Short mmCIF file of N, CA, C and O in Angstrom, two decimals:
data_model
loop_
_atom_site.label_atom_id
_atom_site.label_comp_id
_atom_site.label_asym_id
_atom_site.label_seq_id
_atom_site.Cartn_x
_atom_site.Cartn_y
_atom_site.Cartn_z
N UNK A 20 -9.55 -140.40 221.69
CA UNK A 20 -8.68 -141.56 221.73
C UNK A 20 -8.52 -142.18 220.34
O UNK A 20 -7.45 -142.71 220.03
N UNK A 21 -9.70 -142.10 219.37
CA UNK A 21 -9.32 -142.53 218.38
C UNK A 21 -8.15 -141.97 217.36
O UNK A 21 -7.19 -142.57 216.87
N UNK A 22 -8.53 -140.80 217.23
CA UNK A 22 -7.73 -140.02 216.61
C UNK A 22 -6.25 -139.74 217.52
O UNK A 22 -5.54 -138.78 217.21
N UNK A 23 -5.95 -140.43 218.36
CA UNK A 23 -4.65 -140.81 218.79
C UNK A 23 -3.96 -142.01 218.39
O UNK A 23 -2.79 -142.23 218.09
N UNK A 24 -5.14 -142.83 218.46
CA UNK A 24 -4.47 -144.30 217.86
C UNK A 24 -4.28 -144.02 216.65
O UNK A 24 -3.21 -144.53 216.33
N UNK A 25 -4.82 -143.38 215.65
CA UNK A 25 -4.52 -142.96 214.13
C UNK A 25 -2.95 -142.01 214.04
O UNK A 25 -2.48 -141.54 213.01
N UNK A 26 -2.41 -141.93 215.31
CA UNK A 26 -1.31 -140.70 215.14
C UNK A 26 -1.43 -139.82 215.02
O UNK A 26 -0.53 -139.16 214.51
N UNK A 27 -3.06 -139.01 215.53
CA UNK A 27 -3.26 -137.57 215.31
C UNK A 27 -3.10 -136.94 216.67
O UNK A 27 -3.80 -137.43 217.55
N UNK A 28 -2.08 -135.67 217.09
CA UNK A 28 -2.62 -135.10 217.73
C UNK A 28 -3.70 -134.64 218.24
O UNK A 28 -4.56 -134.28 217.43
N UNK A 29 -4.03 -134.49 219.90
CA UNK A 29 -5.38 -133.96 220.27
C UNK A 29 -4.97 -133.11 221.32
O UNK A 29 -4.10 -133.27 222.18
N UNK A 30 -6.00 -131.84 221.01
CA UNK A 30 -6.12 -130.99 222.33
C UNK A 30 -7.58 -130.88 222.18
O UNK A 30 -8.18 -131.09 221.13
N UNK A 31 -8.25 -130.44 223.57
CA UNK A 31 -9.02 -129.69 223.52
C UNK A 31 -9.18 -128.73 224.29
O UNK A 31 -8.93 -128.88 225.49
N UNK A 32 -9.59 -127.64 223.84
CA UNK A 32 -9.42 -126.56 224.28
C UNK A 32 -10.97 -125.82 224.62
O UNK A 32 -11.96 -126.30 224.08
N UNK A 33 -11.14 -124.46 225.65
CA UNK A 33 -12.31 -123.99 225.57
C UNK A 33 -12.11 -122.92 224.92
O UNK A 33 -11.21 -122.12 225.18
N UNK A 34 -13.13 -122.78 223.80
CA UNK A 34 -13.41 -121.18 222.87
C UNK A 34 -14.97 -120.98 223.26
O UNK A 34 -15.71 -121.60 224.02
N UNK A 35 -15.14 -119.99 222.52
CA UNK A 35 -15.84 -118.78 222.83
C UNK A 35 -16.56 -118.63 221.09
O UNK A 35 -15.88 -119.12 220.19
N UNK A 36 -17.78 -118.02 220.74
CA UNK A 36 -18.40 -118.28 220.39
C UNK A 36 -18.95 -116.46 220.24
O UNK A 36 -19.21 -115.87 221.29
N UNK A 37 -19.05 -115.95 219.32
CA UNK A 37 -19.65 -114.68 219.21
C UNK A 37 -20.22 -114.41 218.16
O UNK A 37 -19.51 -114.64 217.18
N UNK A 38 -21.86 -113.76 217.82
CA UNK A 38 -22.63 -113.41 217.41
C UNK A 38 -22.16 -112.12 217.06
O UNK A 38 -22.15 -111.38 218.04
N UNK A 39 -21.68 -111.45 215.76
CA UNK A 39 -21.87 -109.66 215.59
C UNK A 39 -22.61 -109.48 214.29
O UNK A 39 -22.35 -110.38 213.50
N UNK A 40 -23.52 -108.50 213.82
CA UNK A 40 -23.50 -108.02 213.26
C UNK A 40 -22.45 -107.45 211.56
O UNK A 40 -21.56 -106.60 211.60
N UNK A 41 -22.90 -108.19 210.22
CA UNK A 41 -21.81 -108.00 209.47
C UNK A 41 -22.04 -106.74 208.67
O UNK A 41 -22.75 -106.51 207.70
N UNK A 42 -21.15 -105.93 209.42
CA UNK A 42 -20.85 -104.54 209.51
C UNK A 42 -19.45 -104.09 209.79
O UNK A 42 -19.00 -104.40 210.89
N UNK A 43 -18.88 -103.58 209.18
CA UNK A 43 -17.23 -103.01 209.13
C UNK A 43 -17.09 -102.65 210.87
O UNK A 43 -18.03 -102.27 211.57
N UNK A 44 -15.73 -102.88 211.30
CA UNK A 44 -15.49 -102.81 212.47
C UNK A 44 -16.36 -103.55 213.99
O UNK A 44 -16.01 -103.36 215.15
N UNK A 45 -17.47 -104.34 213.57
CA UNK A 45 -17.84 -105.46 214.66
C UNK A 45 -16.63 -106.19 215.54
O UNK A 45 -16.72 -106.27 216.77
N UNK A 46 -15.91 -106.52 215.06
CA UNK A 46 -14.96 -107.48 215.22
C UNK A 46 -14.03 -107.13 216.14
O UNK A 46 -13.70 -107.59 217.23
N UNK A 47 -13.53 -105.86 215.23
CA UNK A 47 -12.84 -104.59 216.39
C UNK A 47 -13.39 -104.55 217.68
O UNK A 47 -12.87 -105.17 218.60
N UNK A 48 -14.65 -103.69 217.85
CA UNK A 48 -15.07 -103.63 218.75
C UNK A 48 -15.11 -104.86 219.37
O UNK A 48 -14.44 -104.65 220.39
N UNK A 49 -15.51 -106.16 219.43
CA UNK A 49 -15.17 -106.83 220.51
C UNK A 49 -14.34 -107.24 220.93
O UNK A 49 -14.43 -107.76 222.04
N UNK A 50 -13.08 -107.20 220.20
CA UNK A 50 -12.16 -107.66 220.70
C UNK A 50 -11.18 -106.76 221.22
O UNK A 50 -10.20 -107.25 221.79
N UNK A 51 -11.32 -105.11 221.07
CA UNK A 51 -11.18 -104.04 222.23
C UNK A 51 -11.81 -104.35 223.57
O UNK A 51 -11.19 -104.27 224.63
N UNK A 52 -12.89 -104.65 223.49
CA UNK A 52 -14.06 -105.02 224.55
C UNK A 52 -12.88 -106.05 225.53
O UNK A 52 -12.21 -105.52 226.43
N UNK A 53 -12.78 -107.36 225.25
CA UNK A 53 -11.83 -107.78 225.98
C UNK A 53 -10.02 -107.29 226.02
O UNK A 53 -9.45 -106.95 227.06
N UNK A 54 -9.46 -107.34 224.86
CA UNK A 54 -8.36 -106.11 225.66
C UNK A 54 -7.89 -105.30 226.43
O UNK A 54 -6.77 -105.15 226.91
N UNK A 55 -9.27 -104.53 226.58
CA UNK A 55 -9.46 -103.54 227.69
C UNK A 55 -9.36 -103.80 228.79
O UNK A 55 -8.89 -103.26 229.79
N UNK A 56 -9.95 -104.88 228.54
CA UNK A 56 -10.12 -105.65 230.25
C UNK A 56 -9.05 -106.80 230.46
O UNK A 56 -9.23 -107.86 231.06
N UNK A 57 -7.90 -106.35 229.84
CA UNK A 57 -6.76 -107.62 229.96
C UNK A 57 -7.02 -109.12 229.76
O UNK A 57 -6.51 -109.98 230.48
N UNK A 58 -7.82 -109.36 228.77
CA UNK A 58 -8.21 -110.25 227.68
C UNK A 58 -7.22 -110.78 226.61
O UNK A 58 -7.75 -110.53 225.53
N UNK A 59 -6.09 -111.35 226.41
CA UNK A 59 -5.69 -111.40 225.17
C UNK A 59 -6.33 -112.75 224.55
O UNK A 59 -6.75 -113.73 225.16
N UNK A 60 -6.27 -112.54 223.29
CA UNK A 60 -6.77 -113.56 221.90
C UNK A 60 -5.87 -114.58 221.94
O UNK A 60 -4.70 -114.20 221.90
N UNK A 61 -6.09 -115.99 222.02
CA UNK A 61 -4.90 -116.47 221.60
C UNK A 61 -5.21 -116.86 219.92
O UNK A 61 -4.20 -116.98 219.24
N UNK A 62 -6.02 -116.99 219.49
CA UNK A 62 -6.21 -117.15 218.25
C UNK A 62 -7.63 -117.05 217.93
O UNK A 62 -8.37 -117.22 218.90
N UNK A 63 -8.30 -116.80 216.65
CA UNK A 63 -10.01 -116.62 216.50
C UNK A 63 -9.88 -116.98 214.85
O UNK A 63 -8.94 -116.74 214.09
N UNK A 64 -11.39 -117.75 214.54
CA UNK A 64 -11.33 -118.13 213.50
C UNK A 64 -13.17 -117.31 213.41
O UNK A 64 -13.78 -117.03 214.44
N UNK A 65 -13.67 -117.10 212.17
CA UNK A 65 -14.85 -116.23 211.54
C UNK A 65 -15.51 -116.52 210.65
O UNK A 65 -14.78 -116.59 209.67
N UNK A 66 -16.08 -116.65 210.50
CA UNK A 66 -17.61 -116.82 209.23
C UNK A 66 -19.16 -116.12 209.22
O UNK A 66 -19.71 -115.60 210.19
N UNK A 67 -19.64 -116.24 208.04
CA UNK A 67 -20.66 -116.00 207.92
C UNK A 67 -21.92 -117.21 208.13
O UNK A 67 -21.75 -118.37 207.76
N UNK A 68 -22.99 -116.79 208.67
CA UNK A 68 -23.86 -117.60 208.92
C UNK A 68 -25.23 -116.94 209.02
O UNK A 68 -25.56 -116.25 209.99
N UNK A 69 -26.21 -117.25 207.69
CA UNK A 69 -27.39 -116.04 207.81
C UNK A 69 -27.40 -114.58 208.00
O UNK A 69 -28.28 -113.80 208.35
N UNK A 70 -25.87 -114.39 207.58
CA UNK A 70 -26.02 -112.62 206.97
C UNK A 70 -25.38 -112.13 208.53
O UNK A 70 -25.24 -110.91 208.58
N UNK A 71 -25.01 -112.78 209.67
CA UNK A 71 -24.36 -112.56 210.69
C UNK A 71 -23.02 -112.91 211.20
O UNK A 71 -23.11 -113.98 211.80
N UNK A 72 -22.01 -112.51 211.21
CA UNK A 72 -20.79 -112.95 211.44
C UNK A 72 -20.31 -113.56 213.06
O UNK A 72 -20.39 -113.06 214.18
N UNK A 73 -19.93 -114.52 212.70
CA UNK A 73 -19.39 -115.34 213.90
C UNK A 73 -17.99 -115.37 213.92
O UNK A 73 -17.22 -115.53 212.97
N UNK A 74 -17.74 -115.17 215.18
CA UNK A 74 -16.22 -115.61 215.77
C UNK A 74 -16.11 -116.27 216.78
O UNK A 74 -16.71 -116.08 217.83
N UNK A 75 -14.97 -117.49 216.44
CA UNK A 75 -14.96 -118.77 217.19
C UNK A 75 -13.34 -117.74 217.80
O UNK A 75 -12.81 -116.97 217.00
N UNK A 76 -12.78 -117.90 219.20
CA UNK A 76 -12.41 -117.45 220.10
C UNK A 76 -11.69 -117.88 220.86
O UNK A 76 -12.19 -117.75 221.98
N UNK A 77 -10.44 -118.49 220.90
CA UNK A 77 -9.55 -119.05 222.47
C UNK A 77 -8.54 -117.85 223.04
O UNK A 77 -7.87 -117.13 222.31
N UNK A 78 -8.58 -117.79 224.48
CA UNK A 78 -8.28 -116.95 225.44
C UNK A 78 -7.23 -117.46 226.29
O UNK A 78 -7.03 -118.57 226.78
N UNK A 79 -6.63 -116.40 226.35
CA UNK A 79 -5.59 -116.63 227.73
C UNK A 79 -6.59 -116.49 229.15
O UNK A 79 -6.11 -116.70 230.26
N UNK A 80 -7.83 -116.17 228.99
CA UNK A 80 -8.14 -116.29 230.39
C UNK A 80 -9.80 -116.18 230.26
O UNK A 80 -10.59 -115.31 229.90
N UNK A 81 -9.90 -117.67 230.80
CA UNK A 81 -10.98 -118.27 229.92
C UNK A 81 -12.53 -117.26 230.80
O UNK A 81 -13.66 -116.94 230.40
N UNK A 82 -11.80 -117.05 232.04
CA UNK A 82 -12.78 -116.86 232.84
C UNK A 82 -13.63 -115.34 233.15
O UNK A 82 -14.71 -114.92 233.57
N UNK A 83 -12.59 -114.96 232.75
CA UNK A 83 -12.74 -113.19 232.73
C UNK A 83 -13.26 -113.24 231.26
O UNK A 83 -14.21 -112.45 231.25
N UNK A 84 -13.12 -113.80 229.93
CA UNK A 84 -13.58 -113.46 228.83
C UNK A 84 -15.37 -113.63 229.07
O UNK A 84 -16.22 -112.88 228.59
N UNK A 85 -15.59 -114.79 229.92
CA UNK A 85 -16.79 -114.93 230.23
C UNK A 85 -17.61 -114.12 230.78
O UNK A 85 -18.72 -113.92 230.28
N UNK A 86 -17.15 -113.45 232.07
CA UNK A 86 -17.53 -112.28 232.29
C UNK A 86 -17.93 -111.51 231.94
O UNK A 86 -19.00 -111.00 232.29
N UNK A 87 -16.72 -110.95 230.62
CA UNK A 87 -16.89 -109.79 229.93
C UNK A 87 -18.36 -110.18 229.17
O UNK A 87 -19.36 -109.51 229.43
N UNK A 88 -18.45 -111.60 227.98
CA UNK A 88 -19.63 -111.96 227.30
C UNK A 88 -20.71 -111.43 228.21
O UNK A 88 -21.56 -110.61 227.86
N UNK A 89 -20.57 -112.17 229.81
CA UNK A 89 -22.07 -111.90 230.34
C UNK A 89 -22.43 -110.58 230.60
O UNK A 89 -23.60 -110.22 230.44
N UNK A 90 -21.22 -109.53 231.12
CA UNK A 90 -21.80 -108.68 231.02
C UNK A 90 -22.24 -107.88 229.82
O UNK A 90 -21.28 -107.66 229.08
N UNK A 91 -23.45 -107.34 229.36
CA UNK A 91 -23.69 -106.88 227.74
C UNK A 91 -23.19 -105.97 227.91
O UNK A 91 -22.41 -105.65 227.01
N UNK A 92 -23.33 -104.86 229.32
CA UNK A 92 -22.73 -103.40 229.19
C UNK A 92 -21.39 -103.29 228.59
O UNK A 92 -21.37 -102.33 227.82
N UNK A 93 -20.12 -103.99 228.65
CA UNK A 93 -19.09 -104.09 228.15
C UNK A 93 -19.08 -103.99 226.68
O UNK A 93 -18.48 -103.16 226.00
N UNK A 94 -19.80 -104.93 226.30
CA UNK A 94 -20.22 -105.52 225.02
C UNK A 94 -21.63 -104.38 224.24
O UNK A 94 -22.05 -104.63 223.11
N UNK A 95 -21.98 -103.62 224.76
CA UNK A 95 -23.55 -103.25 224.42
C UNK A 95 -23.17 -102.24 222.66
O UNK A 95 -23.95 -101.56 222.00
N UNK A 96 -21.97 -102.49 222.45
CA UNK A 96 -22.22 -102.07 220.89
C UNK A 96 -22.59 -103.40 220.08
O UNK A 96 -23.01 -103.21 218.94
N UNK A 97 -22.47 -104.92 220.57
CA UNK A 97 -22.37 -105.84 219.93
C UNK A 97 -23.65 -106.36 220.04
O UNK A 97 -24.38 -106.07 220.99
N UNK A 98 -24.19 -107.51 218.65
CA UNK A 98 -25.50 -107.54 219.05
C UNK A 98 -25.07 -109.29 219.36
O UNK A 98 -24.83 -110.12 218.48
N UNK A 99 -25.05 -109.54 220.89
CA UNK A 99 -24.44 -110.93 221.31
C UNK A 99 -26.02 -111.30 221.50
O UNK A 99 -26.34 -112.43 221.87
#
């Protein structure tokens, strides 16, 4: 609310949060991982943090991406 009264737009949205390994093609692989499974990205932002790469994550389908996270077998090249 504040940052409305200031004239700022607000959304909030749910993202997603991923742990890989910083190693060429991590990234790939997870985000084949959901593709596969009719997952699309709507946008992802990345960094480094202690030598491990993170990707922050919003989805067209918040609920199935979850899935996919919980299941590791999907995921079991990634170190989530």
């Amino acid at each position: 609310e504040l940052l409305q009264e200031h004239g700022l737009s607000v959304t909030i949205s749910d993202v997603f949060a991923i742990e890989l390994d910083n190693t060429p093609g991590q990234a790939a692989k997870a985000f084949t991982a959901f593709t596969a499974n009719g997952v699309n990205i709507s946008y992802m932002y990345s960094f480094l943090v202690g030598g491990k790469g993170i990707i922050i994550f919003r989805t067209d389908a918040t609920e199935k991406a979850r899935e996919i996270i919980m299941q590791k077998d999907k995921l079991s090249q990634l170190s989530l």
